[in-house]
PDB file of C-alpha atoms in Angstrom:
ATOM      1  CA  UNK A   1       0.000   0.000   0.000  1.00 66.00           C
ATOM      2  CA  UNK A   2       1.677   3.296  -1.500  1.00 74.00           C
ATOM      3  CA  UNK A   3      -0.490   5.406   1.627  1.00 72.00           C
ATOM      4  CA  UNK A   4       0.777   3.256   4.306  1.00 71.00           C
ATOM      5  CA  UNK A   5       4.528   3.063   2.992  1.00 75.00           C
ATOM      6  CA  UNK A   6       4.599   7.104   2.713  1.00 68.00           C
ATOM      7  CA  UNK A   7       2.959   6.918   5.854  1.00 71.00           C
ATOM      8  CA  UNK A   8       6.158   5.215   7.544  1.00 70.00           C
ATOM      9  CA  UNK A   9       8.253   7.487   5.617  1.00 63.00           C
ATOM     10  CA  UNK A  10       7.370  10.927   6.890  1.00 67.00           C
ATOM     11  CA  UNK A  11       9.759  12.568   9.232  1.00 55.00           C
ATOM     12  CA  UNK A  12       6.529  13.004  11.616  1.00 70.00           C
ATOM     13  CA  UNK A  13       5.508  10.381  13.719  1.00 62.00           C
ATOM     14  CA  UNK A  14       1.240  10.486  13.629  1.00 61.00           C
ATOM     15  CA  UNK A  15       0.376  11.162  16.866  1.00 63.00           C
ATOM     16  CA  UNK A  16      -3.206  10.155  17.880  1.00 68.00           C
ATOM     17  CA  UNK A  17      -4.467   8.751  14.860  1.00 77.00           C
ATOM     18  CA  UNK A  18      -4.460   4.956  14.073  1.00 84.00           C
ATOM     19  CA  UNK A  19      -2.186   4.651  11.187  1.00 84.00           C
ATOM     20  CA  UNK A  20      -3.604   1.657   9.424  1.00 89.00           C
ATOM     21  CA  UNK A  21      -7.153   3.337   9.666  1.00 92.00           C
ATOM     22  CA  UNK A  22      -6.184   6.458   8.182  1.00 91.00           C
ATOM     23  CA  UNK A  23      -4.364   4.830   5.395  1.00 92.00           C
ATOM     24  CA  UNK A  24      -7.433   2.751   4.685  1.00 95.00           C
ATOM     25  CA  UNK A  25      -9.404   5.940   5.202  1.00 96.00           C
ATOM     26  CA  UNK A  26      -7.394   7.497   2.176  1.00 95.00           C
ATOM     27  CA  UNK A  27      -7.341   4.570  -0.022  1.00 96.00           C
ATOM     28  CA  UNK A  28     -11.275   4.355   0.492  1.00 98.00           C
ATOM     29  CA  UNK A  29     -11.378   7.969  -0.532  1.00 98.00           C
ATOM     30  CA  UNK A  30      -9.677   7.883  -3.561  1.00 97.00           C
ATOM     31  CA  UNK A  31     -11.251   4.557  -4.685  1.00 98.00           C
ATOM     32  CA  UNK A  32     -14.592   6.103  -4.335  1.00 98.00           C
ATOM     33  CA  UNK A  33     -14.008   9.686  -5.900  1.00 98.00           C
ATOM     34  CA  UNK A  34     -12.878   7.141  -8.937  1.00 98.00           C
ATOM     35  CA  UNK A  35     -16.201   5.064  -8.441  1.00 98.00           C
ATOM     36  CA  UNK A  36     -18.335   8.228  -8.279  1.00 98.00           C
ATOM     37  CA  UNK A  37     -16.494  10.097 -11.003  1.00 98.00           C
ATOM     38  CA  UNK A  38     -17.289   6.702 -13.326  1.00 98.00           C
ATOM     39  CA  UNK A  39     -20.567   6.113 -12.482  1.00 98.00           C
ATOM     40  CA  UNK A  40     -21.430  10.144 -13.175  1.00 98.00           C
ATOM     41  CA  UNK A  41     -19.882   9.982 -16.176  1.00 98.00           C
ATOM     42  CA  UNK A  42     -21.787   6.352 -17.425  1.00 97.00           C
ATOM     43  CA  UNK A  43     -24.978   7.488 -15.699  1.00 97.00           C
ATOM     44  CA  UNK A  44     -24.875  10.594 -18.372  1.00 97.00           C
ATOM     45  CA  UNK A  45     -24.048   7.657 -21.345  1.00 97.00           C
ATOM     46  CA  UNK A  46     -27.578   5.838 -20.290  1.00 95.00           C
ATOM     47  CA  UNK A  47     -31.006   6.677 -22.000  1.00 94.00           C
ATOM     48  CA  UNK A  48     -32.936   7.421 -19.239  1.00 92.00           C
ATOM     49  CA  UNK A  49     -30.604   9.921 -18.599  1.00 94.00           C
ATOM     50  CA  UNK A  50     -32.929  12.673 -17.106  1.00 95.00           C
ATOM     51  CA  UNK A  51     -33.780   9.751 -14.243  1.00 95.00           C
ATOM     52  CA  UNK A  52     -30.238   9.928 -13.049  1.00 97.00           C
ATOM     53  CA  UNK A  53     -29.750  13.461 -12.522  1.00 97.00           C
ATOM     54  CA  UNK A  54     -29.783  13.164  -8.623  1.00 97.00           C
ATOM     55  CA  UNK A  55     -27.495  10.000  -8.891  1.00 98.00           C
ATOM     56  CA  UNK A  56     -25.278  12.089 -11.495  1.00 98.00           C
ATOM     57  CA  UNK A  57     -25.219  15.150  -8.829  1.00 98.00           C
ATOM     58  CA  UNK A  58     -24.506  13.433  -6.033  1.00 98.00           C
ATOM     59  CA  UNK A  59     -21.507  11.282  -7.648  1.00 98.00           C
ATOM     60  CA  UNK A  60     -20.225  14.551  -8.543  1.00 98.00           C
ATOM     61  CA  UNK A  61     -20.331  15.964  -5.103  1.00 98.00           C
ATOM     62  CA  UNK A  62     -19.312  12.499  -3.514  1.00 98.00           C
ATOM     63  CA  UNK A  63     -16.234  12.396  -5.514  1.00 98.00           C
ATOM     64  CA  UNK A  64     -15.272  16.502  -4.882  1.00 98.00           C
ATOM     65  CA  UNK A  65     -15.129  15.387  -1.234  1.00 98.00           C
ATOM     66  CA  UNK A  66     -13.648  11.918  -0.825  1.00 98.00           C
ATOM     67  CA  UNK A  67     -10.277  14.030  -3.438  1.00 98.00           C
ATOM     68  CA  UNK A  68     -10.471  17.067  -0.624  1.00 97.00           C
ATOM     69  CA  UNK A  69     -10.496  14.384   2.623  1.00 96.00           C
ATOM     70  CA  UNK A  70      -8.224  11.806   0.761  1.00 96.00           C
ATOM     71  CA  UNK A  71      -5.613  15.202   0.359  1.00 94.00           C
ATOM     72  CA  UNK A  72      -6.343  16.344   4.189  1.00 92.00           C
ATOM     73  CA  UNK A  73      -5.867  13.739   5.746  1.00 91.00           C
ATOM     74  CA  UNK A  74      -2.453  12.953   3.600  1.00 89.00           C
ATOM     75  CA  UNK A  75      -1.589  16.090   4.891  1.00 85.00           C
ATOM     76  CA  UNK A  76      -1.794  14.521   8.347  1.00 73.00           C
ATOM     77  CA  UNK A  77      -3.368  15.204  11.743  1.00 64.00           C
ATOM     78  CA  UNK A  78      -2.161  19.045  12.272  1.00 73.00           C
ATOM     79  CA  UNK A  79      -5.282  20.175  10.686  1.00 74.00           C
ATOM     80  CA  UNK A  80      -7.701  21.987  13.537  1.00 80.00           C
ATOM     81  CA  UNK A  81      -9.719  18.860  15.131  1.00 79.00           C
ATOM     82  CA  UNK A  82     -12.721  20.404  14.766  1.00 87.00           C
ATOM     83  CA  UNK A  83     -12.437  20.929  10.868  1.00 90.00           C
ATOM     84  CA  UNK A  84     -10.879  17.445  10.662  1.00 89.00           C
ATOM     85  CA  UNK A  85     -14.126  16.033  12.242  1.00 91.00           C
ATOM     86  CA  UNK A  86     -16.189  17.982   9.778  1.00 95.00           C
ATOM     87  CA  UNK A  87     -14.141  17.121   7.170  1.00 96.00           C
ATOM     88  CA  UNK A  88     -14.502  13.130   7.675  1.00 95.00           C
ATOM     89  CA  UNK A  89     -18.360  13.588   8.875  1.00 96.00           C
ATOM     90  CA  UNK A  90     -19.230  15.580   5.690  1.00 98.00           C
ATOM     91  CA  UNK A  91     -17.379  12.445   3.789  1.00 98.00           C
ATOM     92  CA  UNK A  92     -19.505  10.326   5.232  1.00 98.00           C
ATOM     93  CA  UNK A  93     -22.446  11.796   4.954  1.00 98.00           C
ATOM     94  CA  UNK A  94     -22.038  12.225   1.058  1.00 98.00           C
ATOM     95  CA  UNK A  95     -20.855   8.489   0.730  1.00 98.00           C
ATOM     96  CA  UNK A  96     -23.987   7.451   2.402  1.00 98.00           C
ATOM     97  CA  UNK A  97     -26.258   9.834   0.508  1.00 98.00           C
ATOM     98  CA  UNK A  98     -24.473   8.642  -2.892  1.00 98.00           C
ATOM     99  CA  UNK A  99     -24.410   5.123  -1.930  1.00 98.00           C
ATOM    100  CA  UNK A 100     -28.685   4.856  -1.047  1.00 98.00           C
ATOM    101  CA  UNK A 101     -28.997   6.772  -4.587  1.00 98.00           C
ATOM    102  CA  UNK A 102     -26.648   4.260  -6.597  1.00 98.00           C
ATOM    103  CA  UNK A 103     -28.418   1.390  -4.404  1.00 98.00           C
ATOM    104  CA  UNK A 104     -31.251   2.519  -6.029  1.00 97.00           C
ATOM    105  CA  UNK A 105     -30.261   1.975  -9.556  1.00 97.00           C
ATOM    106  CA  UNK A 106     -27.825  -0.614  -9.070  1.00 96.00           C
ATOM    107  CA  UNK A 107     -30.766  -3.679 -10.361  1.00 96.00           C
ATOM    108  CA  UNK A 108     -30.727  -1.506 -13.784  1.00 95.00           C
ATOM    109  CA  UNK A 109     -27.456  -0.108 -13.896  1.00 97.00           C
ATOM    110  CA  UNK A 110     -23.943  -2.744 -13.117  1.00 97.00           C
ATOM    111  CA  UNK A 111     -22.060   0.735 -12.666  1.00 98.00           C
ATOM    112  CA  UNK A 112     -24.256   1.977  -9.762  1.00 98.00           C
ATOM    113  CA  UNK A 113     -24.072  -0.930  -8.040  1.00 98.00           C
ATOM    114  CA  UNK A 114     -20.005  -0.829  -8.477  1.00 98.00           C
ATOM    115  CA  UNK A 115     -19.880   2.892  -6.866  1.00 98.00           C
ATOM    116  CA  UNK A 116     -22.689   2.011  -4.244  1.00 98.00           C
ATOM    117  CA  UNK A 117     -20.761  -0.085  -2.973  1.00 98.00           C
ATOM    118  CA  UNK A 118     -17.369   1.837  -2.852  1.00 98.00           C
ATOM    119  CA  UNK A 119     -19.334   4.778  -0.717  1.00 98.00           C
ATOM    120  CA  UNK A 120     -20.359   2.127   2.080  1.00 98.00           C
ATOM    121  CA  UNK A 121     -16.558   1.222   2.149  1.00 98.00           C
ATOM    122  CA  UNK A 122     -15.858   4.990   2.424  1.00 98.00           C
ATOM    123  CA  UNK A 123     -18.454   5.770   4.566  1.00 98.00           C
ATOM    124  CA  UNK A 124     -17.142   2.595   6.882  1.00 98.00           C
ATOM    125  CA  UNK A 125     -13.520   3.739   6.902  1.00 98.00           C
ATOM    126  CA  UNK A 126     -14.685   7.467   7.307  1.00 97.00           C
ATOM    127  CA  UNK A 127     -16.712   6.555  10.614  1.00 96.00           C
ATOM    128  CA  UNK A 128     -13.290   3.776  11.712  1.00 95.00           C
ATOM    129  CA  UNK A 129     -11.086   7.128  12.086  1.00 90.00           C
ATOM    130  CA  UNK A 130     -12.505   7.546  15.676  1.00 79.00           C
ATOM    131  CA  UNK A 131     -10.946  11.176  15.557  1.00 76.00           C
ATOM    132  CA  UNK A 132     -12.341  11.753  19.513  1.00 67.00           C
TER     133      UNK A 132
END
């Protein structure tokens, strides 16, 4: 894992944060901003495309905040703890939102049921920070 080797490689010693579940965290993040990203772009390839335009949204806002948490947290923990929290929690709430829409369309469409399921992983490793 490229997150967990870089990880072990910074000068800084994380201090307070479970190493293994922020690298997961991160990996999650990136994985699903690639799902979401996919999925908005195939949703817009369907026919029924005008059906999809809350799926389509919500990819695209699902996949602006896994990038921005994937790059704070990378960062690592000297971010304010209050924004941090807000950071992960807004994650989390978007990768559940996205995840019930895709859920939704995942019996007609393969790629919705692809990204669904990368948001519940997110949304998992999100809430598996424990950042109290």
């Amino acid at each position: 894992m490229l997150v967990a080797e870089m990880q072990e490689a910074h000068p800084r010693p994380l201090v307070g944060i479970d190493a293994d579940a922020l690298a997961e965290c991160i990996e999650a993040c990136l994985a699903c901003a690639q799902a979401c990203t996919s999925c908005a772009d195939a949703c817009l390839h369907e026919e029924m495309v005008v059906d999809l335009r809350r799926c389509i949204r919500l990819n695209q806002d699902c996949a602006d905040l896994c990038d921005a948490l994937a790059r704070i947290l990378t960062r690592g923990p000297d971010t304010a703890p209050g924004l941090l929290r807000a950071a992960v929690q807004a994650c989390a709430d978007a990768c559940r939102m996205c995840g019930d829409e895709c859920a939704t369309h995942a019996e007609m469409h393969e790629h919705c049921r692809i990204c669904a399921e990368a948001c519940r992983r997110c949304e998992q490793a999100c809430l598996a920070l424990n950042l109290d």
